[in-house]
Coordinates of C-alpha atoms and ligand atoms in Angstrom, one line a residue:
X24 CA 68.3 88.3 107.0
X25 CA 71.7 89.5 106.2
X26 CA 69.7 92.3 103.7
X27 CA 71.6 95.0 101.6
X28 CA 73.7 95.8 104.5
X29 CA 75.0 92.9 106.4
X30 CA 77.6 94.9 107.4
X31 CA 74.2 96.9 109.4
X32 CA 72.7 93.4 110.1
X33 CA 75.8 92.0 111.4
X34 CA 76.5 94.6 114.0
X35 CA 72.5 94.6 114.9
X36 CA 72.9 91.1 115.8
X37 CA 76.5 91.5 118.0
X38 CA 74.6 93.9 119.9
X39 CA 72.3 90.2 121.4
X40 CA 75.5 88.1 120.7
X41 CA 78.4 89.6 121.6
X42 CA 81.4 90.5 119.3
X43 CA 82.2 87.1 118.6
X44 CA 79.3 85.4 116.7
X45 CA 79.6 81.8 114.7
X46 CA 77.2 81.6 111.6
X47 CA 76.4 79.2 109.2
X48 CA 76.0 80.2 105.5
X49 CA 75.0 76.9 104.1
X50 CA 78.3 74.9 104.6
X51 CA 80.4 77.7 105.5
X52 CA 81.1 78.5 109.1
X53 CA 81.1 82.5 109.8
X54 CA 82.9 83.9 112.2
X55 CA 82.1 87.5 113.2
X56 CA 84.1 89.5 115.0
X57 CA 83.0 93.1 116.3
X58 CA 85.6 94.4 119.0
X59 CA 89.0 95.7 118.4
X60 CA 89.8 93.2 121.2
X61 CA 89.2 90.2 118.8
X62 CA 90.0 92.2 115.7
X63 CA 93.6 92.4 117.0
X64 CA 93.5 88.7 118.1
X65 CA 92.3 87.6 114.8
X66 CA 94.6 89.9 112.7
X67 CA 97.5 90.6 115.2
X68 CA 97.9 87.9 117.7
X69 CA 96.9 84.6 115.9
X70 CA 97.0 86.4 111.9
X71 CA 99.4 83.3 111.1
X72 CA 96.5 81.2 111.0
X73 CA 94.3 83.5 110.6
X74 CA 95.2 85.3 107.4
X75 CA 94.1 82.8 104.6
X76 CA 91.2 83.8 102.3
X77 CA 88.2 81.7 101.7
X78 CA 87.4 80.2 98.3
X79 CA 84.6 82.7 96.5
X80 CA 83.5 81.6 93.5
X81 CA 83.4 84.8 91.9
X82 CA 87.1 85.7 92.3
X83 CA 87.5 82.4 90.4
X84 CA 87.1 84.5 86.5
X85 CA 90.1 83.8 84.5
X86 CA 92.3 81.5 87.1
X87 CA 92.1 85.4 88.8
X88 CA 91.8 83.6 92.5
X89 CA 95.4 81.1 91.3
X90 CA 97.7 84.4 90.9
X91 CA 95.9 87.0 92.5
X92 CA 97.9 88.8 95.3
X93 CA 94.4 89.4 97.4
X94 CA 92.9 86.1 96.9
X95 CA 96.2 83.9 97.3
X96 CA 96.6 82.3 100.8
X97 CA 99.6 83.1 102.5
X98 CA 102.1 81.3 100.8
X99 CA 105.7 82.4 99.1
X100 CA 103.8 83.5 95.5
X101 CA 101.6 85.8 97.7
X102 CA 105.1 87.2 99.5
X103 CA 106.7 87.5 96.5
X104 CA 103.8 89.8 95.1
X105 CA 103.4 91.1 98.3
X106 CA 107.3 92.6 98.2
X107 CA 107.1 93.6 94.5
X108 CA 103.9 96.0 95.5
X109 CA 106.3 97.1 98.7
X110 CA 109.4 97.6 97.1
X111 CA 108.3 99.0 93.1
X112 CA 105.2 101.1 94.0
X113 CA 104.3 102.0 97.9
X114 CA 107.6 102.3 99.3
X115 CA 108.3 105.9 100.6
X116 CA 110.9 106.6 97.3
X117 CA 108.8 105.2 95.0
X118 CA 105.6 107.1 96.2
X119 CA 107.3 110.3 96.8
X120 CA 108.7 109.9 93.3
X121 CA 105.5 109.5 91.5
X122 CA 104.3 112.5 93.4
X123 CA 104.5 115.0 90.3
X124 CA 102.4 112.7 88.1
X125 CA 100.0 113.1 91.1
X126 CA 99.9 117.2 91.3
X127 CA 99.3 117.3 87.7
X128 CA 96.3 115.2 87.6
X129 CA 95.1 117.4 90.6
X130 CA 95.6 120.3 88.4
X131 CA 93.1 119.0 85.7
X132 CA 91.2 118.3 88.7
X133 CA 90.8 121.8 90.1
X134 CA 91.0 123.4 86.5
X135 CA 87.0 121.8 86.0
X136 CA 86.1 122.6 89.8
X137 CA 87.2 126.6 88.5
X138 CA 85.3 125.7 85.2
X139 CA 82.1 124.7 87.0
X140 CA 82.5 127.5 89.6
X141 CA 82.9 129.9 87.0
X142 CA 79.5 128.8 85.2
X143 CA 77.6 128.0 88.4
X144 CA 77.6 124.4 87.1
X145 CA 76.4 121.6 89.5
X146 CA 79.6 119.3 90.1
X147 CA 79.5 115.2 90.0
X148 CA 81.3 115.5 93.1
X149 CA 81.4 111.3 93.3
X150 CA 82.0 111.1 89.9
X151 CA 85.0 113.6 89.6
X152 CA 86.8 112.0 93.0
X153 CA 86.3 108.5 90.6
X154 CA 87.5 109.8 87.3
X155 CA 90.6 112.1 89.3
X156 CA 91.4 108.8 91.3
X157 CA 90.7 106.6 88.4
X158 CA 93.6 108.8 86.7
X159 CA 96.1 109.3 89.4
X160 CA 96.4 105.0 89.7
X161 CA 96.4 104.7 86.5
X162 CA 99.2 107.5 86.2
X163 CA 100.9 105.3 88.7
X164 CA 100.9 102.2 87.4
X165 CA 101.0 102.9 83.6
X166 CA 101.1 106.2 83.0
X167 CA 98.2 106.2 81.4
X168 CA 95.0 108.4 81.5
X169 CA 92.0 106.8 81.0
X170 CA 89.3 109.7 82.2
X171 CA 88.3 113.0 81.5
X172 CA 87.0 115.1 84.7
X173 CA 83.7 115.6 84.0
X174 CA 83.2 113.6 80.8
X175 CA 81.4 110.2 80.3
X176 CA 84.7 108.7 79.8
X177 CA 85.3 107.4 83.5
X178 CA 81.9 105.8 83.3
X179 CA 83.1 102.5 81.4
X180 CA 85.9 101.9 84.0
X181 CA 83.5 102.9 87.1
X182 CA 80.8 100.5 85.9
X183 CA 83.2 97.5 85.8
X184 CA 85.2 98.5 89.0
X185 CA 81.8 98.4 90.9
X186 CA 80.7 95.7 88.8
X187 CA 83.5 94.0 90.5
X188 CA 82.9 94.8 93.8
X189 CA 79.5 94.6 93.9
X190 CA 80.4 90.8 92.7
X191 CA 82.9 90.1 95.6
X192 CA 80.2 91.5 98.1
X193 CA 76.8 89.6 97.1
X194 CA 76.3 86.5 99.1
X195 CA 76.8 83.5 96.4
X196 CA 74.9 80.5 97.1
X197 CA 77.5 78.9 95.3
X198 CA 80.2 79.6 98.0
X199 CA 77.6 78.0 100.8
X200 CA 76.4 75.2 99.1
X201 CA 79.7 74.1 97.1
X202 CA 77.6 71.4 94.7
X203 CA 75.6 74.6 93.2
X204 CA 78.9 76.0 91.8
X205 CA 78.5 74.2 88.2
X206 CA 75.0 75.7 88.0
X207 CA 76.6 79.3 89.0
X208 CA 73.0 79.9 90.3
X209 CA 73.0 83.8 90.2
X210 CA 75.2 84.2 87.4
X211 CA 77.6 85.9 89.4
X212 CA 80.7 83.7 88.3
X213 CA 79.1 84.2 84.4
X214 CA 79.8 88.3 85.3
X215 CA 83.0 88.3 86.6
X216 CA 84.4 86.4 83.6
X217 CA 82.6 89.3 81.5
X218 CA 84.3 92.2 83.8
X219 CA 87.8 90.8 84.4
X220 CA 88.0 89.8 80.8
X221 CA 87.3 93.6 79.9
X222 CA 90.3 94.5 82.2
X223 CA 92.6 92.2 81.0
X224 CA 92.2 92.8 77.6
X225 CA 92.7 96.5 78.2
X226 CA 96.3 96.1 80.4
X227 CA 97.3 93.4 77.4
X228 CA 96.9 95.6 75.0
X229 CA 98.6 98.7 77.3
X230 CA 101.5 96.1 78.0
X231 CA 101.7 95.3 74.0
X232 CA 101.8 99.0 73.2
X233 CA 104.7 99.5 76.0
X234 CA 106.5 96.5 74.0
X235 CA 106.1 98.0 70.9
X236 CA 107.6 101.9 71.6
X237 CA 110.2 100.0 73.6
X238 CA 111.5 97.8 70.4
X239 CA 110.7 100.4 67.8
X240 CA 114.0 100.6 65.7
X241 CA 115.6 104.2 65.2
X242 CA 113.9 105.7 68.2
X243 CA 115.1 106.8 71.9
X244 CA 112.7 104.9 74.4
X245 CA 112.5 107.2 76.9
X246 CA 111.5 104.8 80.1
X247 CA 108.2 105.8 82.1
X248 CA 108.8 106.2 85.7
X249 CA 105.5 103.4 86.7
X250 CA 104.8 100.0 87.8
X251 CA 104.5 98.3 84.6
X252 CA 108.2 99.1 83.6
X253 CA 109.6 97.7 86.6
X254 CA 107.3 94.6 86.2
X255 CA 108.6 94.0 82.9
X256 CA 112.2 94.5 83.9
X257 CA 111.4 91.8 86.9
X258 CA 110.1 89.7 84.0
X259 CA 112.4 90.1 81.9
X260 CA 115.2 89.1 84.3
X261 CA 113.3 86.4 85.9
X262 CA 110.3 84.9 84.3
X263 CA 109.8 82.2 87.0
X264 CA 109.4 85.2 89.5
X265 CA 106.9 87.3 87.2
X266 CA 105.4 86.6 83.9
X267 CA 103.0 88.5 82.2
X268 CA 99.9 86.5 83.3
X269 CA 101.0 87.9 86.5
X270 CA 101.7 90.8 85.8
X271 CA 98.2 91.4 84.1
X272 CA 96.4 90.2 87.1
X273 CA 98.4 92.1 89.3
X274 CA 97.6 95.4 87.8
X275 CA 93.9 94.2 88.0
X276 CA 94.1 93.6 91.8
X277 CA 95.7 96.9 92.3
X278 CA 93.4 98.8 89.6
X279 CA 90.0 97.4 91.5
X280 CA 91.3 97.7 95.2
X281 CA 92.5 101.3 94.6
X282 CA 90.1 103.2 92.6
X283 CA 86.5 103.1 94.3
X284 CA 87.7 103.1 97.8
X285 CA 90.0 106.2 97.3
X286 CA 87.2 107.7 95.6
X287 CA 84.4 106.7 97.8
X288 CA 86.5 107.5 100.8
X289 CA 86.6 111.5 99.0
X290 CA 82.7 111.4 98.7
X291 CA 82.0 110.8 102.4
X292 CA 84.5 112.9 103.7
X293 CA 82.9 115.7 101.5
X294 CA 79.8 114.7 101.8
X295 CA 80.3 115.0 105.9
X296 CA 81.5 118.4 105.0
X297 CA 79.1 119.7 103.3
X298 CA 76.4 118.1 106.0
X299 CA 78.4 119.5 108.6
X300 CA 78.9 123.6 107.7
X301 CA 81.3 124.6 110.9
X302 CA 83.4 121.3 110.5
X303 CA 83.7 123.1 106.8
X304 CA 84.5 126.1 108.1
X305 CA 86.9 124.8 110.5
X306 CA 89.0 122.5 107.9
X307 CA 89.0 125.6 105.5
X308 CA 90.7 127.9 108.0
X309 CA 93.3 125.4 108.8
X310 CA 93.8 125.4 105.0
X311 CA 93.9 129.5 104.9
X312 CA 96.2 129.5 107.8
X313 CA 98.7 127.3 106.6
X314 CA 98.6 127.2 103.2
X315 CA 97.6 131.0 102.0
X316 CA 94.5 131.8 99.5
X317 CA 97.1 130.8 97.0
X318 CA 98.8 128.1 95.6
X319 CA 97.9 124.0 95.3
X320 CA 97.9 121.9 98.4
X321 CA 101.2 119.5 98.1
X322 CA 101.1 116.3 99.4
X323 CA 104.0 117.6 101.9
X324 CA 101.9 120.1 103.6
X325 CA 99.4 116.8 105.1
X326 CA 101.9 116.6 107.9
X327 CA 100.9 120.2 109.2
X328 CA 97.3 119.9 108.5
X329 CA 96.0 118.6 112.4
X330 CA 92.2 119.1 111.3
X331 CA 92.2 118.4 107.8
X332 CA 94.2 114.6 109.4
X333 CA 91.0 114.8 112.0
X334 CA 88.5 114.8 108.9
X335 CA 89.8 111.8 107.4
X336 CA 90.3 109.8 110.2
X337 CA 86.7 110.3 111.1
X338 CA 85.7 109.7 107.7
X339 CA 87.4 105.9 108.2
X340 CA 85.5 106.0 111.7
X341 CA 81.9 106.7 110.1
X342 CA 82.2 105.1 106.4
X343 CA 85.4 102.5 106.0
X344 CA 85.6 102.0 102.4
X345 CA 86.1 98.2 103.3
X346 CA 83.3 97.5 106.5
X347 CA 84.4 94.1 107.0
X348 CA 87.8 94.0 105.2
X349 CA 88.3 91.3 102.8
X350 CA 87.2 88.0 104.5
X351 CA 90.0 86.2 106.3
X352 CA 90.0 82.2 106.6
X353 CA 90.9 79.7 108.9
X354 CA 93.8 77.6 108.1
X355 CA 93.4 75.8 111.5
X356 CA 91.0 75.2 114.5
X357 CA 92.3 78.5 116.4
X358 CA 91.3 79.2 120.0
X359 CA 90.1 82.8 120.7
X360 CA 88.4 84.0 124.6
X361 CA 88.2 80.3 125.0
X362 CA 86.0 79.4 121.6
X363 CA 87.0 77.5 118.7
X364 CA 87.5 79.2 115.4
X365 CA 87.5 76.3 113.4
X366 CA 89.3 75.4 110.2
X367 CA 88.3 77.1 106.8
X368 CA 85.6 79.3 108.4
X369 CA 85.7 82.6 106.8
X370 CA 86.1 85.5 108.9
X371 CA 84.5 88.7 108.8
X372 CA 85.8 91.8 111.1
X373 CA 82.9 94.4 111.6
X374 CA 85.0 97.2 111.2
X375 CA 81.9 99.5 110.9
X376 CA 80.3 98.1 114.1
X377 CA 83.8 98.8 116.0
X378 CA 83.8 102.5 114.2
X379 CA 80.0 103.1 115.7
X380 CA 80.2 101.3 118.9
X381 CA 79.1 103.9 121.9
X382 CA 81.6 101.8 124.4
X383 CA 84.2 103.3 122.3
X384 CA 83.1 106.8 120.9
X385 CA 81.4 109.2 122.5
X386 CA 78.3 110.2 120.2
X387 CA 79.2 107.3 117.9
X388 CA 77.4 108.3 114.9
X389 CA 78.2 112.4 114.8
X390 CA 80.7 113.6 112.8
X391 CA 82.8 115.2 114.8
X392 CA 86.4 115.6 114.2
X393 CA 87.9 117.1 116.8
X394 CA 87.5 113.5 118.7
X395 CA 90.9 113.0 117.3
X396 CA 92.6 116.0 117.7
X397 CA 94.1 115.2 121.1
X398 CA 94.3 111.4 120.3
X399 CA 97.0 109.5 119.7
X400 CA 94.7 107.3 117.4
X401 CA 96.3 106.2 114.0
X402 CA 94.6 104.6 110.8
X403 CA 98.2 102.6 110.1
X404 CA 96.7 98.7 111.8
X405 CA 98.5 99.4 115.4
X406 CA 94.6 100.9 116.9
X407 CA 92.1 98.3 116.7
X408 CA 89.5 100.5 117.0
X409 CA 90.3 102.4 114.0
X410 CA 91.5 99.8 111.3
X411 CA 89.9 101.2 108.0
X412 CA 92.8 99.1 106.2
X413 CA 93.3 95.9 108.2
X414 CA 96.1 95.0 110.1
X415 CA 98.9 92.9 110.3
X416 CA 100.1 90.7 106.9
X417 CA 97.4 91.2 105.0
X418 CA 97.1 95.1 106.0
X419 CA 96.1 97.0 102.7
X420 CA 99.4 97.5 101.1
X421 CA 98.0 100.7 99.0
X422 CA 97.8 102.4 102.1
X423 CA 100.4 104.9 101.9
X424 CA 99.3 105.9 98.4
X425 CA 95.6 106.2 99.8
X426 CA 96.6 108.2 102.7
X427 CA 98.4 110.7 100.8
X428 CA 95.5 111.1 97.4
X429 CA 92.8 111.0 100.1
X430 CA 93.8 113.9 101.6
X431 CA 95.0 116.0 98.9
X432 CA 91.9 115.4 97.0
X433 CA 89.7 117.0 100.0
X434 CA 92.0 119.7 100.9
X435 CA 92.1 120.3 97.3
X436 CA 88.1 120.7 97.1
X437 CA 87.9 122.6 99.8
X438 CA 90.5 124.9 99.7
X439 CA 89.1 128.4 98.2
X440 CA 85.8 126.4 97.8
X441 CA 82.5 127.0 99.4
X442 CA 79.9 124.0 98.0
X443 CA 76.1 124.7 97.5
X444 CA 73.8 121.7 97.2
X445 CA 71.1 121.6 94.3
X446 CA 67.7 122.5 94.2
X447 CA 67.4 124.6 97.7
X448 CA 68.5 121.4 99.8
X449 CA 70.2 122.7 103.1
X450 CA 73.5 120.8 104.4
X451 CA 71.1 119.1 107.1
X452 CA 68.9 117.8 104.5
X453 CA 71.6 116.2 102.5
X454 CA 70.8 112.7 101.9
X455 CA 73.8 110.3 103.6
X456 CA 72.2 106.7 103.2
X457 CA 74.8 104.0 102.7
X458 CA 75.0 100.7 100.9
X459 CA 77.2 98.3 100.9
X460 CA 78.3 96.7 97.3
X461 CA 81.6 95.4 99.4
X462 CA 83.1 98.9 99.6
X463 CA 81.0 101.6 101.0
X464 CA 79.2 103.4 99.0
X465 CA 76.5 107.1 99.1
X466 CA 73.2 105.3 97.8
X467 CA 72.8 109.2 96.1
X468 CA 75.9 110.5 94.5
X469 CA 77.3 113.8 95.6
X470 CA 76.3 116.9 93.8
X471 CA 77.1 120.4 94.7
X472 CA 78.0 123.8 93.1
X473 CA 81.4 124.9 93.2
X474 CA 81.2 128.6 95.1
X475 CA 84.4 130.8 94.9
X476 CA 85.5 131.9 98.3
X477 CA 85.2 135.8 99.0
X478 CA 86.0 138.0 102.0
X479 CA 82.3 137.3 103.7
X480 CA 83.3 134.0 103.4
X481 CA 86.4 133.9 105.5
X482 CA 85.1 136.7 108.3
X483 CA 82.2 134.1 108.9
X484 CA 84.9 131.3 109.3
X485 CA 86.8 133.7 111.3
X486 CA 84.1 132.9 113.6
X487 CA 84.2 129.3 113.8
Ligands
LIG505 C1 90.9 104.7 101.0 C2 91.5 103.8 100.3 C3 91.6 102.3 100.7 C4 91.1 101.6 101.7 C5 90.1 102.1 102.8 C6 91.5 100.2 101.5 C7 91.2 99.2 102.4 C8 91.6 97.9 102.2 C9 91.2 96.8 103.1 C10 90.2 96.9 104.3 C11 91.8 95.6 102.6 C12 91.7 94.2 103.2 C13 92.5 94.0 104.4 C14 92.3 92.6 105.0 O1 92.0 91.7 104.3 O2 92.5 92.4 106.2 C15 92.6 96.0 101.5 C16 93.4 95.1 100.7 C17 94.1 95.5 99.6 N1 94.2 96.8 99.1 FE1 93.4 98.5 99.8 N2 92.4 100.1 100.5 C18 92.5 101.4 99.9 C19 93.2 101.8 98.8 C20 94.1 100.9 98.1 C21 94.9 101.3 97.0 C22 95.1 102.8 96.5 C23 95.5 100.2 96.5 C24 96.5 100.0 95.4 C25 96.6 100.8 94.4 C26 95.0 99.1 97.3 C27 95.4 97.7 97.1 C28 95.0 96.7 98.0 C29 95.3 95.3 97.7 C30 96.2 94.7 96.6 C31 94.8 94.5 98.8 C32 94.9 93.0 99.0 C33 96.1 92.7 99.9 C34 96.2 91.3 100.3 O3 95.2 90.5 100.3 O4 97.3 90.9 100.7 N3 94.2 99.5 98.3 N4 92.5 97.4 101.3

């Protein structure tokens, strides 16, 4: 019943029930919560309780679930990991320092989107916002690039990432029927061992090759300006704190979280783009205006960029990378509009439903970006009906990377770009079924010609 989108099912089903449903998955009690009432009891008012994560089998591969900072409950390991992603890679310094690694991936980025424009090429547009994310995380937490815009070479990475996810976001009758769980009837446990191993295997042999240039005798190590150095200095001057299990499954948590939600989060917002030609227009001129025909979008110009801030917000509003956010659990009977959550139920929070519910949006499921424009509406976990990352402790703590590569990436495409789609297909034709494989994802990738921008170009958005 639940389908290939529960996340559609579930909100089909709040619409008889209300926005607080109680399921049963086998043995598992369900809660369901679809108002941003609820959402901020559940992750605001009661998220001491309320903030646990529920046993899934398949987050089990390699001890992963024992050490993993989004599968731990909340307990001090989960803090400590918690403050080492705060303090070494999300705070303001340290994400404004990594900022030049950032603008030269972007480069490579728009140095193929010229390419393609140049040749009238089709674009992968999904594939290019995976490999360019893929590369900018990677720059960030090892300074490593593992993709080539435009090459196959992302693919290996993308296939395990979603791998992944999909795993996390297929229903495992292992999890609702506990006693199943030797069997591993679906295999799903039997593919996450195969997927995380891959990973790991790839970080130990990055963290043996930092070792090595470190060590190497007659040679000035010149320290790298990422994560994984200031992991191995915690390590180094406190094992107890962080050893390099941890540190390897750390990198995995942040390398899987960040990657396909950045880069799915690109593909809607330019795939609403594209579908919507004046909301094009309209971003584009915003872009002309403040930025110039010239010169790459910084990260520092977001800040004066009203519309381009619209698009993305609304992009969280129609297609939230995470439509019911990791699921919470229970750590005690909790008592919410007078009904008992009880302990160890899961919790899921409809963040989709919330983003398409007509009580709360006018013409929920238009794009139209101009909604926020005069709102005071943020994406940061304060606005329950807008809540893309969570809220309260277990709020996504990549946001403020995410916030910044999200919207350099589009202004980046869009700015002195026009986009043509393939084979005669007009922007109203363009084909924007979801699916959910835990994040959310365009069931057909994004193609579309680069087009370089000319004068007709900008008198017709002069009329926008
Ligand atoms: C558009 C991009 C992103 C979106 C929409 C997003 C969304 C989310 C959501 C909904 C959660 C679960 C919140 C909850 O359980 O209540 C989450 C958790 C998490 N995210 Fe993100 N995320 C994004 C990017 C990133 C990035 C770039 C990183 C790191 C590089 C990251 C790292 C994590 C981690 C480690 C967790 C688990 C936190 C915990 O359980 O304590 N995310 N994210």
């Amino acid at each position: 019943q639940l389908g290939e989108n529960p996340h559609q099912s579930l909100a089909k089903l709040a619409k008889t029930y209300g926005p607080l449903m109680h399921l049963k998955f086998g043995s598992l009690d369900t809660i369901v919560v679809s108002s941003p009432e609820l959402a901020k009891q559940v992750l605001q008012k009661h998220d001491q309780v309320l903030s646990s994560r529920p046993h899934l089998d398949a987050t089990a591969a390699y001890g992963h679930n024992k050490v993993s900072v989004a599968w731990l409950p909340v307990v001090s390991r989960w803090r400590v990991l918690r403050k080492i992603c705060k303090d070494q890679m999300f705070s303001l310094q340290r994400v404004d320092s990594s900022q030049g690694l950032r603008r030269e991936k972007l480069r490579k980025l728009l140095d193929y989107v010229h390419e393609c424009c140049a040749s009238c090429r089709l674009l992968d547009i999904a594939d290019a916002a995976f490999s360019t994310s893929l590369n900018l995380i990677s720059a960030s937490l090892f300074s490593v690039e593992f993709a080539q815009v435009g090459s196959d070479s992302s693919h290996d990475f993308k296939g395990i990432v979603r791998g992944l996810l999909q795993l996390a976001g297929t229903p495992n009758l292992a999890d609702y029927f506990p006693l199943l769980k030797p069997i591993d009837p679906q295999g799903l446990k039997r593919k996450s061992v195969s997927y995380v191993g891959k990973l790991l295997r790839i970080f130990d042999d990055i963290i043996d090759q930092r070792l090595k240039s470190e060590s190497r005798p007659y040679t000035n190590y010149e320290r790298k300006n990422d994560l994984l150095e200031a992991l191995l200095d915690i390590s180094r001057s406190n094992e107890s704190e962080l050893n390099r299990n941890d540190i390897l499954h750390l990198l995995l948590d942040l390398f899987v979280a960040g990657t396909d939600t950045t880069a799915t989060t690109v593909e809607w917002a330019m795939a609403e783009l594209i579908h919507n030609p004046r909301k094009m227009a309209k971003a584009r001129k915003e872009l002309q205006t403040i930025i110039g025909g010239k010169g790459q979008v910084q990260e520092s110009d977001i800040s004066r960029l009203p519309y381009l801030q619209a698009v993305v917000k609304e992009t969280f509003r129609l297609h939230p990378a995470g439509p019911l956010l990791l699921p919470h659990k229970a750590e005690a009977d909790t008592l919410i509009n007078d009904y008992i959550v009880p302990r160890n139920a899961q919790i899921l929070v409809n963040v989709w439903a919330i983003g398409r519910d007509s009580s709360i949006w006018s013409n929920p499921d238009s794009f139209e970006p101009e909604r926020f424009l005069d709102s005071k509406i943020d994406i940061r976990g304060q606005d329950f009906e807008l809540i893309p990352f969570g809220s309260g402790r277990r709020i996504c703590p990549g946001l403020p990377l995410a916030y910044r590569i999200v919207h350099v990436l589009v202004a980046s495409l869009i700015h002195n770009f026009d986009w043509k789609l393939e084979g005669g297909i007009t922007p109203d034709e363009l084909d924007m079924k979801e699916k959910f494989q835990f994040s959310l994802q365009k069931v057909v990738p994004l193609k579309a010609v680069p087009v370089k921008l000319c004068r007709e170009h900008y008198m017709l958005d002069e009329n926008v």
